[in-house]
Tab-separated table of C-alpha atoms in Angstrom:
chain	number	residue	atom	x	y	z
A	1073	MET	CA	0.000	0.000	0.000
A	1074	PRO	CA	1.467	3.402	-0.924
A	1075	PRO	CA	2.022	5.726	2.027
A	1076	SER	CA	-0.584	8.387	2.494
A	1077	ARG	CA	0.211	11.989	1.888
A	1078	SER	CA	-0.001	12.841	5.575
A	1079	SER	CA	2.301	10.029	6.692
A	1080	THR	CA	4.854	11.075	4.047
A	1081	LEU	CA	4.769	14.596	5.424
A	1082	ALA	CA	5.114	13.289	8.978
A	1083	ILE	CA	8.167	11.219	8.065
A	1084	ALA	CA	9.694	14.169	6.235
A	1085	ALA	CA	9.115	16.381	9.263
A	1086	LEU	CA	10.697	13.785	11.542
A	1087	VAL	CA	13.731	13.440	9.290
A	1088	ILE	CA	14.157	17.215	9.151
A	1089	SER	CA	13.800	17.611	12.910
A	1090	VAL	CA	16.310	14.840	13.645
A	1091	ALA	CA	18.749	16.257	11.122
A	1092	THR	CA	18.327	19.773	12.507
A	1093	SER	CA	18.739	18.755	16.131
A	1094	GLY	CA	21.837	16.823	15.162
A	1095	ARG	CA	23.234	19.850	13.488
A	1096	THR	CA	22.403	22.038	16.461
A	1097	SER	CA	24.187	19.854	18.978
A	1098	LEU	CA	27.115	19.467	16.609
A	1099	ALA	CA	27.281	23.235	16.174
A	1100	ALA	CA	27.118	23.703	19.939
A	1101	ALA	CA	29.967	21.236	20.406
A	1102	GLN	CA	32.012	23.068	17.769
A	1103	ASP	CA	31.292	26.395	19.483
A	1104	LEU	CA	32.463	24.991	22.817
A	1105	ALA	CA	35.604	23.642	21.167
A	1106	ARG	CA	36.222	27.090	19.664
A	1107	GLY	CA	35.555	28.644	23.051
A	1108	ALA	CA	38.064	26.284	24.667
A	1109	ALA	CA	40.642	27.262	22.062
A	1110	GLU	CA	39.940	30.982	22.609
A	1111	TYR	CA	40.245	30.428	26.356
A	1112	GLN	CA	43.933	29.551	26.079
A	1113	LEU	CA	44.762	33.271	26.147
A	1114	CYS	CA	42.546	33.829	29.204
A	1115	ALA	CA	44.155	30.890	31.007
A	1116	ALA	CA	47.412	32.828	31.351
A	1117	CYS	CA	45.844	34.883	34.155
A	1118	HIS	CA	42.537	33.217	35.072
A	1119	GLY	CA	44.052	29.737	35.259
A	1120	ASP	CA	43.354	26.762	33.050
A	1121	ARG	CA	40.162	25.961	34.981
A	1122	GLY	CA	39.071	29.586	35.500
A	1123	ALA	CA	39.753	29.483	39.236
A	1124	GLY	CA	41.363	32.936	39.192
A	1125	ASP	CA	44.695	34.126	40.504
A	1126	GLU	CA	45.079	36.972	42.960
A	1127	SER	CA	48.692	37.582	41.977
A	1128	HIS	CA	47.440	38.556	38.514
A	1129	GLY	CA	44.349	40.310	39.831
A	1130	ALA	CA	42.314	37.749	37.897
A	1131	PRO	CA	38.949	36.745	39.401
A	1132	ALA	CA	37.415	33.278	39.487
A	1133	ILE	CA	35.258	33.064	36.370
A	1134	ALA	CA	34.595	29.317	36.174
A	1135	GLY	CA	30.906	28.536	36.053
A	1136	LEU	CA	29.728	32.127	35.895
A	1137	PRO	CA	26.674	32.308	33.658
A	1138	ALA	CA	27.373	32.879	29.983
A	1139	TRP	CA	25.095	35.938	29.832
A	1140	TYR	CA	27.170	37.701	32.493
A	1141	LEU	CA	30.513	36.731	30.974
A	1142	THR	CA	29.289	37.904	27.570
A	1143	ALA	CA	28.029	41.196	28.984
A	1144	GLN	CA	31.315	41.946	30.745
A	1145	LEU	CA	33.470	40.965	27.779
A	1146	GLN	CA	31.362	43.247	25.583
A	1147	LYS	CA	31.760	46.065	28.087
A	1148	PHE	CA	35.522	45.632	28.020
A	1149	ARG	CA	35.480	45.539	24.223
A	1150	ALA	CA	33.378	48.696	24.044
A	1151	GLY	CA	35.530	50.549	26.570
A	1152	GLN	CA	32.759	50.629	29.179
A	1153	ARG	CA	34.989	48.732	31.586
A	1154	GLY	CA	38.742	49.106	31.935
A	1155	TYR	CA	38.654	52.774	30.906
A	1156	ALA	CA	40.006	54.506	34.000
A	1157	ARG	CA	43.432	55.699	34.974
A	1158	GLY	CA	44.445	53.623	37.991
A	1159	ASP	CA	42.259	50.622	37.095
A	1160	ASP	CA	45.315	48.530	36.330
A	1161	THR	CA	43.629	45.144	36.114
A	1162	GLY	CA	40.789	46.607	34.056
A	1163	LEU	CA	43.307	48.152	31.671
A	1164	GLN	CA	44.942	44.733	31.369
A	1165	MET	CA	41.654	42.984	30.692
A	1166	ARG	CA	40.409	45.453	28.100
A	1167	PRO	CA	42.948	44.591	25.387
A	1168	MET	CA	42.472	40.889	26.127
A	1169	ALA	CA	38.750	41.255	25.450
A	1170	THR	CA	39.449	43.160	22.246
A	1171	SER	CA	41.434	40.179	21.020
A	1172	LEU	CA	38.062	38.438	20.678
A	1173	HIS	CA	37.224	39.848	17.268
A	1174	THR	CA	33.580	38.926	16.825
A	1175	ASP	CA	30.470	38.582	18.939
A	1176	ALA	CA	30.581	34.871	18.103
A	1177	ASP	CA	34.067	34.616	19.633
A	1178	VAL	CA	32.764	36.256	22.806
A	1179	ALA	CA	29.747	33.962	22.927
A	1180	ASP	CA	31.892	30.869	22.394
A	1181	VAL	CA	34.424	31.647	25.102
A	1182	ALA	CA	31.645	32.678	27.507
A	1183	ALA	CA	29.808	29.413	26.811
A	1184	TYR	CA	32.988	27.464	27.481
A	1185	VAL	CA	33.814	29.263	30.745
A	1186	ALA	CA	30.234	28.733	31.915
A	1187	THR	CA	30.769	24.974	31.633
A	1188	LEU	CA	33.773	24.988	34.002
A	1189	PRO	CA	33.001	23.889	37.566
A	1190	PRO	CA	32.852	26.864	39.966
A	1191	ALA	CA	35.949	27.357	42.087
A	1192	THR	CA	36.015	27.976	45.826
A	1193	PRO	CA	38.680	30.627	46.362
A	1194	ALA	CA	40.332	30.750	49.784
A	1195	ALA	CA	39.537	33.520	52.250
A	1196	THR	CA	42.135	36.283	52.175
A	1197	LEU	CA	40.494	39.174	54.035
A	1198	PRO	CA	39.264	39.602	57.598
A	1199	GLY	CA	35.714	40.891	58.013
A	1200	ASP	CA	32.669	40.721	60.235
A	1201	ALA	CA	30.276	38.405	58.399
A	1202	VAL	CA	27.472	39.031	60.918
A	1203	HIS	CA	27.603	42.754	60.303
A	1204	GLY	CA	28.053	42.011	56.629
A	1205	GLN	CA	24.820	39.985	56.548
A	1206	ALA	CA	22.888	43.049	57.625
A	1207	LEU	CA	24.617	45.165	55.001
A	1208	PHE	CA	23.897	42.522	52.350
A	1209	ALA	CA	20.132	43.088	52.498
A	1210	PRO	CA	20.037	45.684	49.706
A	1211	CYS	CA	22.439	43.565	47.623
A	1212	SER	CA	20.154	40.564	47.908
A	1213	ALA	CA	17.367	42.434	46.119
A	1214	CYS	CA	19.219	41.901	42.850
A	1215	HIS	CA	21.905	39.306	43.571
A	1216	GLY	CA	19.506	37.059	45.527
A	1217	PRO	CA	19.532	36.132	49.214
A	1218	ASP	CA	21.944	33.299	48.445
A	1219	GLY	CA	24.140	35.519	46.234
A	1220	GLY	CA	23.270	33.256	43.322
A	1221	GLY	CA	22.527	36.070	40.885
A	1222	ASN	CA	19.512	36.969	38.770
A	1223	GLU	CA	19.698	37.179	35.002
A	1224	ALA	CA	16.481	39.175	34.722
A	1225	LEU	CA	18.113	41.953	36.738
A	1226	LYS	CA	21.542	41.464	35.127
A	1227	ALA	CA	22.969	40.712	38.571
A	1228	PRO	CA	25.770	38.150	38.564
A	1229	ARG	CA	26.382	35.356	41.020
A	1230	LEU	CA	28.562	36.594	43.884
A	1231	ALA	CA	28.779	33.385	45.895
A	1232	GLY	CA	32.046	31.623	45.181
A	1233	GLN	CA	33.831	34.770	44.043
A	1234	ALA	CA	37.165	35.626	45.665
A	1235	ASP	CA	36.851	38.120	48.513
A	1236	TRP	CA	39.761	40.301	47.349
A	1237	TYR	CA	38.098	40.657	43.928
A	1238	LEU	CA	34.711	41.610	45.358
A	1239	LEU	CA	36.364	44.200	47.589
A	1240	ALA	CA	38.358	45.616	44.683
A	1241	GLN	CA	35.241	45.880	42.506
A	1242	LEU	CA	33.226	47.579	45.236
A	1243	ALA	CA	36.064	50.081	45.588
A	1244	LYS	CA	36.094	50.630	41.814
A	1245	PHE	CA	32.347	51.169	41.695
A	1246	ARG	CA	32.656	53.707	44.506
A	1247	SER	CA	35.538	55.584	42.867
A	1248	GLY	CA	34.028	55.519	39.382
A	1249	ALA	CA	36.758	53.322	37.931
A	1250	ARG	CA	33.929	50.907	37.082
A	1251	GLY	CA	30.334	51.690	36.246
A	1252	ALA	CA	30.854	55.383	35.467
A	1253	HIS	CA	30.880	55.043	31.679
A	1254	LYS	CA	27.854	56.797	30.229
A	1255	ASP	CA	26.703	53.676	28.357
A	1256	ASP	CA	27.113	51.253	31.268
A	1257	VAL	CA	23.564	51.100	32.598
A	1258	THR	CA	23.964	48.190	35.022
A	1259	GLY	CA	27.278	49.616	36.173
A	1260	ALA	CA	25.539	52.877	37.045
A	1261	GLN	CA	22.993	50.905	39.107
A	1262	MET	CA	25.766	49.117	40.931
A	1263	ARG	CA	27.651	52.357	41.554
A	1264	ALA	CA	24.689	53.717	43.406
A	1265	MET	CA	24.402	50.555	45.487
A	1266	ALA	CA	28.128	50.434	46.256
A	1267	SER	CA	27.984	53.990	47.535
A	1268	THR	CA	25.667	52.780	50.333
A	1269	LEU	CA	28.643	50.976	51.886
A	1270	VAL	CA	30.040	53.862	53.828
A	1271	ASP	CA	33.646	52.824	54.297
A	1272	GLU	CA	36.257	50.162	53.670
A	1273	GLN	CA	35.222	48.215	56.781
A	1274	ALA	CA	31.623	48.019	55.575
A	1275	MET	CA	32.847	46.662	52.232
A	1276	ARG	CA	35.045	44.109	53.982
A	1277	ASP	CA	32.160	42.994	56.172
A	1278	VAL	CA	29.751	42.487	53.313
A	1279	VAL	CA	32.429	40.605	51.394
A	1280	ALA	CA	33.035	38.447	54.477
A	1281	TYR	CA	29.336	37.560	54.441
A	1282	VAL	CA	29.301	36.761	50.717
A	1283	ARG	CA	32.200	34.403	51.392
A	1284	THR	CA	29.919	32.284	53.567
A	1285	LEU	CA	27.509	31.680	50.645
A	1286	ALA	CA	27.998	28.546	48.597
A	1287	PRO	CA	28.373	28.854	44.819
A	1288	THR	CA	25.492	27.320	42.921
A	1289	GLY	CA	26.879	27.001	39.433
A	1290	GLY	CA	26.179	28.874	36.275
A	1291	THR	CA	22.491	28.251	35.865
A	1292	LYS	CA	21.126	31.594	36.931
B	495	MET	CA	60.484	59.212	0.296
B	496	LEU	CA	59.273	57.316	3.366
B	497	GLU	CA	56.172	59.439	3.078
B	498	TRP	CA	55.122	57.258	0.163
B	499	LEU	CA	54.589	54.565	2.786
B	500	ILE	CA	53.538	56.489	5.876
B	501	PRO	CA	52.791	60.180	6.427
B	502	ALA	CA	55.349	62.386	8.145
B	503	ALA	CA	53.632	64.546	10.756
B	504	SER	CA	56.361	66.231	12.786
B	505	THR	CA	59.477	68.306	12.280
B	506	SER	CA	61.576	65.343	13.470
B	507	ALA	CA	59.887	63.079	10.936
B	508	ASP	CA	60.917	65.449	8.160
B	509	GLU	CA	64.541	65.443	9.350
B	510	ILE	CA	64.658	61.674	9.754
B	511	ASP	CA	63.088	61.165	6.334
B	512	TRP	CA	65.666	63.530	4.827
B	513	LEU	CA	68.477	61.507	6.426
B	514	PHE	CA	66.868	58.273	5.287
B	515	ALA	CA	66.662	59.588	1.720
B	516	VAL	CA	70.281	60.747	1.744
B	517	ILE	CA	71.440	57.314	2.932
B	518	PHE	CA	69.145	55.513	0.504
B	519	TYR	CA	70.218	57.458	-2.563
B	520	THR	CA	73.925	57.490	-1.669
B	521	VAL	CA	74.037	53.779	-1.048
B	522	GLY	CA	71.661	53.152	-3.949
B	523	VAL	CA	73.830	55.013	-6.475
B	524	TRP	CA	76.947	53.130	-5.351
B	525	PHE	CA	75.088	49.839	-5.381
B	526	VAL	CA	73.996	50.352	-8.985
B	527	VAL	CA	77.480	51.540	-10.062
B	528	ALA	CA	79.235	48.635	-8.290
B	529	GLN	CA	76.884	46.034	-9.717
B	530	GLY	CA	77.221	47.594	-13.184
B	531	ILE	CA	81.014	47.390	-13.043
B	532	PHE	CA	80.889	43.911	-11.584
B	533	PHE	CA	78.614	42.499	-14.274
B	534	GLY	CA	80.398	44.544	-16.964
B	535	LEU	CA	83.712	42.957	-16.035
B	536	ILE	CA	82.183	39.502	-15.900
B	537	PHE	CA	80.816	40.046	-19.407
B	538	LYS	CA	84.002	41.605	-20.787
B	539	PHE	CA	86.262	38.867	-19.503
B	540	ARG	CA	83.924	35.987	-20.210
B	541	ARG	CA	85.286	32.680	-21.419
B	542	ARG	CA	86.313	32.698	-25.078
B	543	PRO	CA	87.701	29.881	-27.216
B	544	GLY	CA	91.463	30.041	-27.504
B	545	VAL	CA	91.919	32.696	-24.832
B	546	ARG	CA	93.782	31.574	-21.713
B	547	SER	CA	92.536	32.775	-18.356
B	548	LEU	CA	94.676	35.337	-16.601
B	549	TYR	CA	95.595	35.282	-12.928
B	550	VAL	CA	95.256	38.826	-11.560
B	551	ALA	CA	97.029	39.269	-8.219
B	552	GLY	CA	96.048	42.945	-7.808
B	553	GLU	CA	99.605	44.067	-7.272
B	554	THR	CA	100.065	46.689	-9.948
B	555	LYS	CA	99.078	50.301	-9.419
B	556	ASP	CA	96.333	50.383	-12.069
B	557	GLU	CA	94.847	47.179	-10.590
B	558	LYS	CA	94.913	48.542	-7.023
B	559	ARG	CA	92.935	51.583	-8.152
B	560	TRP	CA	89.824	49.399	-8.464
B	561	ILE	CA	89.976	48.875	-4.693
B	562	SER	CA	91.515	52.099	-3.363
B	563	TRP	CA	89.339	54.622	-5.229
B	564	PRO	CA	86.028	53.075	-4.104
B	565	HIS	CA	87.458	53.022	-0.569
B	566	TYR	CA	88.143	56.736	-0.702
B	567	ALA	CA	84.660	57.282	-2.062
B	568	VAL	CA	83.160	55.184	0.773
B	569	ILE	CA	85.061	57.201	3.365
B	570	ALA	CA	83.948	60.477	1.802
B	571	CYS	CA	80.326	59.307	1.735
B	572	ASP	CA	80.591	58.039	5.324
B	573	VAL	CA	81.766	61.437	6.508
B	574	VAL	CA	78.735	63.066	4.874
B	575	LEU	CA	76.301	60.453	6.236
B	576	ILE	CA	77.742	60.436	9.756
B	577	ALA	CA	77.766	64.229	9.882
B	578	GLY	CA	74.139	64.218	8.747
B	579	ALA	CA	73.220	61.503	11.268
B	580	ILE	CA	74.841	63.374	14.149
B	581	ALA	CA	73.058	66.580	13.175
B	582	VAL	CA	69.689	64.817	13.018
B	583	TRP	CA	70.308	62.892	16.274
B	584	ARG	CA	71.186	66.129	18.018
B	585	ASP	CA	67.999	67.831	16.811
B	586	VAL	CA	65.698	64.880	17.408
B	587	LYS	CA	67.051	63.366	20.616
B	588	GLN	CA	69.619	65.485	22.366
B	589	VAL	CA	68.382	69.041	22.382
B	590	ILE	CA	64.832	69.680	23.494
B	591	PRO	CA	63.735	73.091	22.212
B	592	PRO	CA	61.860	75.319	24.665
B	593	PRO	CA	58.442	73.633	24.812
B	594	ASP	CA	55.115	75.407	24.500
B	595	GLU	CA	53.526	72.659	26.572
B	596	THR	CA	54.491	69.553	28.491
B	597	ILE	CA	52.477	66.325	28.477
B	598	ARG	CA	52.897	63.273	30.641
B	599	VAL	CA	52.831	59.783	29.112
B	600	ILE	CA	52.418	56.803	31.409
B	601	ALA	CA	52.802	53.292	30.036
B	602	GLN	CA	51.459	50.211	31.747
B	603	GLN	CA	50.312	46.720	30.865
B	604	TRP	CA	48.452	47.320	28.528
B	605	ALA	CA	47.415	50.894	28.118
B	606	TRP	CA	48.712	54.415	27.694
B	607	THR	CA	47.630	57.192	29.992
B	608	PHE	CA	48.118	60.762	28.817
B	609	VAL	CA	48.003	63.805	31.057
B	610	HIS	CA	47.305	66.927	29.004
B	611	PRO	CA	47.705	70.401	30.458
B	612	GLY	CA	44.389	72.221	30.266
B	613	PRO	CA	43.782	75.650	28.782
B	614	ASP	CA	46.318	77.123	31.235
B	615	ARG	CA	49.033	75.064	29.487
B	616	GLN	CA	50.434	73.986	32.877
B	617	LEU	CA	50.535	70.449	34.249
B	618	ASP	CA	49.435	69.595	37.796
B	619	THR	CA	46.632	72.129	37.821
B	620	PRO	CA	42.920	71.318	38.216
B	621	ASP	CA	42.182	71.741	34.515
B	622	ASP	CA	44.515	68.900	33.460
B	623	VAL	CA	42.814	66.366	31.217
B	624	VAL	CA	43.669	62.706	31.743
B	625	THR	CA	42.830	60.225	29.008
B	626	VAL	CA	43.501	56.567	28.414
B	627	ASN	CA	44.660	55.453	24.962
B	628	GLU	CA	43.939	58.852	23.442
B	629	LEU	CA	46.439	61.701	22.976
B	630	HIS	CA	45.270	65.096	21.749
B	631	VAL	CA	47.807	67.665	20.569
B	632	ARG	CA	47.678	71.014	18.814
B	633	ASN	CA	49.263	71.274	15.392
B	634	GLY	CA	52.344	73.506	15.218
B	635	THR	CA	52.981	73.397	18.967
B	636	THR	CA	56.253	72.231	20.494
B	637	TYR	CA	55.560	69.542	23.072
B	638	GLU	CA	57.896	68.084	25.622
B	639	PHE	CA	56.820	64.695	26.953
B	640	GLU	CA	57.661	63.051	30.251
B	641	LEU	CA	57.577	59.317	29.705
B	642	THR	CA	57.316	56.787	32.531
B	643	SER	CA	56.329	53.170	32.937
B	644	GLN	CA	54.604	51.820	35.994
B	645	ASP	CA	55.397	48.153	35.476
B	646	VAL	CA	57.709	46.796	32.759
B	647	VAL	CA	59.684	48.218	29.827
B	648	HIS	CA	57.447	49.604	27.085
B	649	SER	CA	58.321	51.713	24.057
B	650	PHE	CA	56.364	54.814	23.090
B	651	SER	CA	56.143	54.610	19.328
B	652	ILE	CA	54.463	57.124	17.016
B	653	PRO	CA	55.297	56.088	13.447
B	654	VAL	CA	54.143	59.358	11.822
B	655	PHE	CA	56.577	61.219	14.106
B	656	ARG	CA	59.277	58.576	13.461
B	657	LEU	CA	59.393	58.582	17.269
B	658	LYS	CA	60.295	55.565	19.369
B	659	GLN	CA	61.394	55.895	22.963
B	660	ASP	CA	61.642	53.194	25.608
B	661	ALA	CA	59.703	53.720	28.825
B	662	VAL	CA	61.650	52.262	31.724
B	663	PRO	CA	60.188	51.616	35.191
B	664	GLY	CA	61.748	53.924	37.772
B	665	ARG	CA	62.935	56.457	35.218
B	666	MET	CA	61.332	59.549	33.749
B	667	ILE	CA	62.551	60.049	30.205
B	668	LYS	CA	61.989	63.301	28.350
B	669	GLY	CA	61.572	63.885	24.651
B	670	TRP	CA	59.827	66.263	22.315
B	671	PHE	CA	57.890	66.659	19.112
B	672	ARG	CA	56.271	69.388	17.050
B	673	PRO	CA	53.321	68.164	14.951
B	674	THR	CA	53.072	69.515	11.424
B	675	LYS	CA	49.952	67.844	10.065
B	676	THR	CA	46.427	67.410	11.408
B	677	GLY	CA	44.752	64.023	11.480
B	678	THR	CA	44.387	60.861	13.518
B	679	PHE	CA	47.333	58.491	13.675
B	680	ASP	CA	48.544	55.401	15.506
B	681	ILE	CA	50.464	55.096	18.757
B	682	ALA	CA	51.887	51.667	19.508
B	683	CYS	CA	54.060	49.898	22.013
B	684	ALA	CA	57.304	48.859	20.346
B	685	GLU	CA	58.813	46.808	23.146
B	686	MET	CA	57.553	43.335	24.020
B	687	CYS	CA	55.789	43.951	27.322
B	688	GLY	CA	53.791	40.814	28.010
B	689	LEU	CA	50.709	38.990	26.855
B	690	GLY	CA	48.818	42.086	25.755
B	691	HIS	CA	51.739	43.854	24.041
B	692	ALA	CA	50.150	43.722	20.610
B	693	LEU	CA	46.851	44.892	22.044
B	694	MET	CA	47.810	48.290	23.438
B	695	PRO	CA	47.297	50.689	20.565
B	696	ALA	CA	46.332	54.278	21.211
B	697	ALA	CA	45.175	57.104	18.980
B	698	LEU	CA	47.026	60.353	18.322
B	699	HIS	CA	44.743	63.238	17.390
B	700	ILE	CA	46.570	66.219	15.915
B	701	GLU	CA	44.095	69.086	15.866
B	702	SER	CA	43.986	72.684	14.723
B	703	ALA	CA	44.145	75.284	17.502
B	704	GLU	CA	40.347	75.727	17.366
B	705	GLU	CA	39.594	71.991	17.418
B	706	HIS	CA	42.024	71.457	20.253
B	707	ALA	CA	40.562	74.315	22.277
B	708	ALA	CA	37.079	72.860	21.759
B	709	TRP	CA	38.227	69.398	22.870
B	710	LEU	CA	39.976	70.832	25.907
B	711	GLY	CA	36.927	72.891	26.806
B	712	GLU	CA	34.720	69.834	26.647
B	713	HIS	CA	37.020	67.681	28.741
B	714	THR	CA	38.261	70.275	31.165
B	715	ALA	CA	34.680	70.791	32.290
B	716	VAL	CA	34.428	67.063	32.953
B	717	ALA	CA	37.803	66.997	34.730
B	718	ALA	CA	36.910	69.985	36.880
B	719	ALA	CA	33.526	68.467	37.768
B	720	ALA	CA	35.170	65.152	38.701
B	721	ALA	CA	37.770	66.952	40.827
B	722	GLY	CA	34.980	68.895	42.500
B	723	SER	CA	32.951	65.766	43.276
B	724	ARG	CA	36.013	64.051	44.773
B	725	SER	CA	36.907	66.958	47.038
């Protein structure tokens, strides 16, 4: 019996969908492989597993969500981060980001870094985590009570980030070395929030509290 | 002649290009003459049937002339070229003419910071304009620069000025230039300074007096406001 018209169409649709999904996963695998290759440059400072290295001023980036990594790389490329005199690590990172020539390069390396298991950097700074918990309340509105981040609000995961890096970034937001570029909308939001931490001790305390939060991976 | 390849945009560039041309044409003329004689002799004394080869020891006076006269010519040319080179070196590197303005250039991994004097033409005053990877200068103005590095050895290279000066940590090195052409040109690091060495380009903007005043006015207001908000 010859196949009916509808069953022929159904088979054709199935074949197309299988072929397409195969191509998609293959393309994704190729993108990750490209991202891994691009990452070799990053590894010089961030480490081969993205665990970060304080001696280079390089934060832990492993397992951060791809949307956040992409956003920050694009900010570096556009000069919205790493623009300020005195922001030595930002000025180092900016040319590295510009070595990613296309948006696809950025997406690939971000996708690869997001697949790396989050690191647990060691504590390097003293701070009063109890006091810091109280100070963290406004932060939690965007970054979440567990510091896990919130893509809808463009707030990255903080849990699992090195304390020295968080402190340095808070200081940069306060001084305008980060977040003061006219096109950096989320940076401007964060600048305002960072200014609520009145002094260095307050920043250290809130960082000490964030250190107690467990990283939850790059899903948010 | 070099300007066929890359514009010359300072008084020093013109001098260096002149010296380059003198060397090129002097050496070029002698190269062509020497090769012409060389191949001419090869052709003239080529192998011929029935003619025995001759061993020339170069001992007679008219044979020695082929060596001694070119030597005298080389020495004469060297004197001209070395005198020219010393004169250009003195003008470009050794004697800084009285500057109209001084700028500060700070190299670091991997960026250039430039401190421009504001409208008062004095550094270390509130109207100074600090930029990263962007140098703005006024055409026809003599600038002295104070070059430092805050980490490793870099080299401040502006090809259109034919300028290249190492920046050495712990030292402040002075130099000068006087732009002669408006436009936007490249600044590069010419000393391997780490992973991002190739990725630290900056832009040189040579502006007319009016354009430069407008740029300064725009940025001095920002600098003054920032200084005010910090204090």
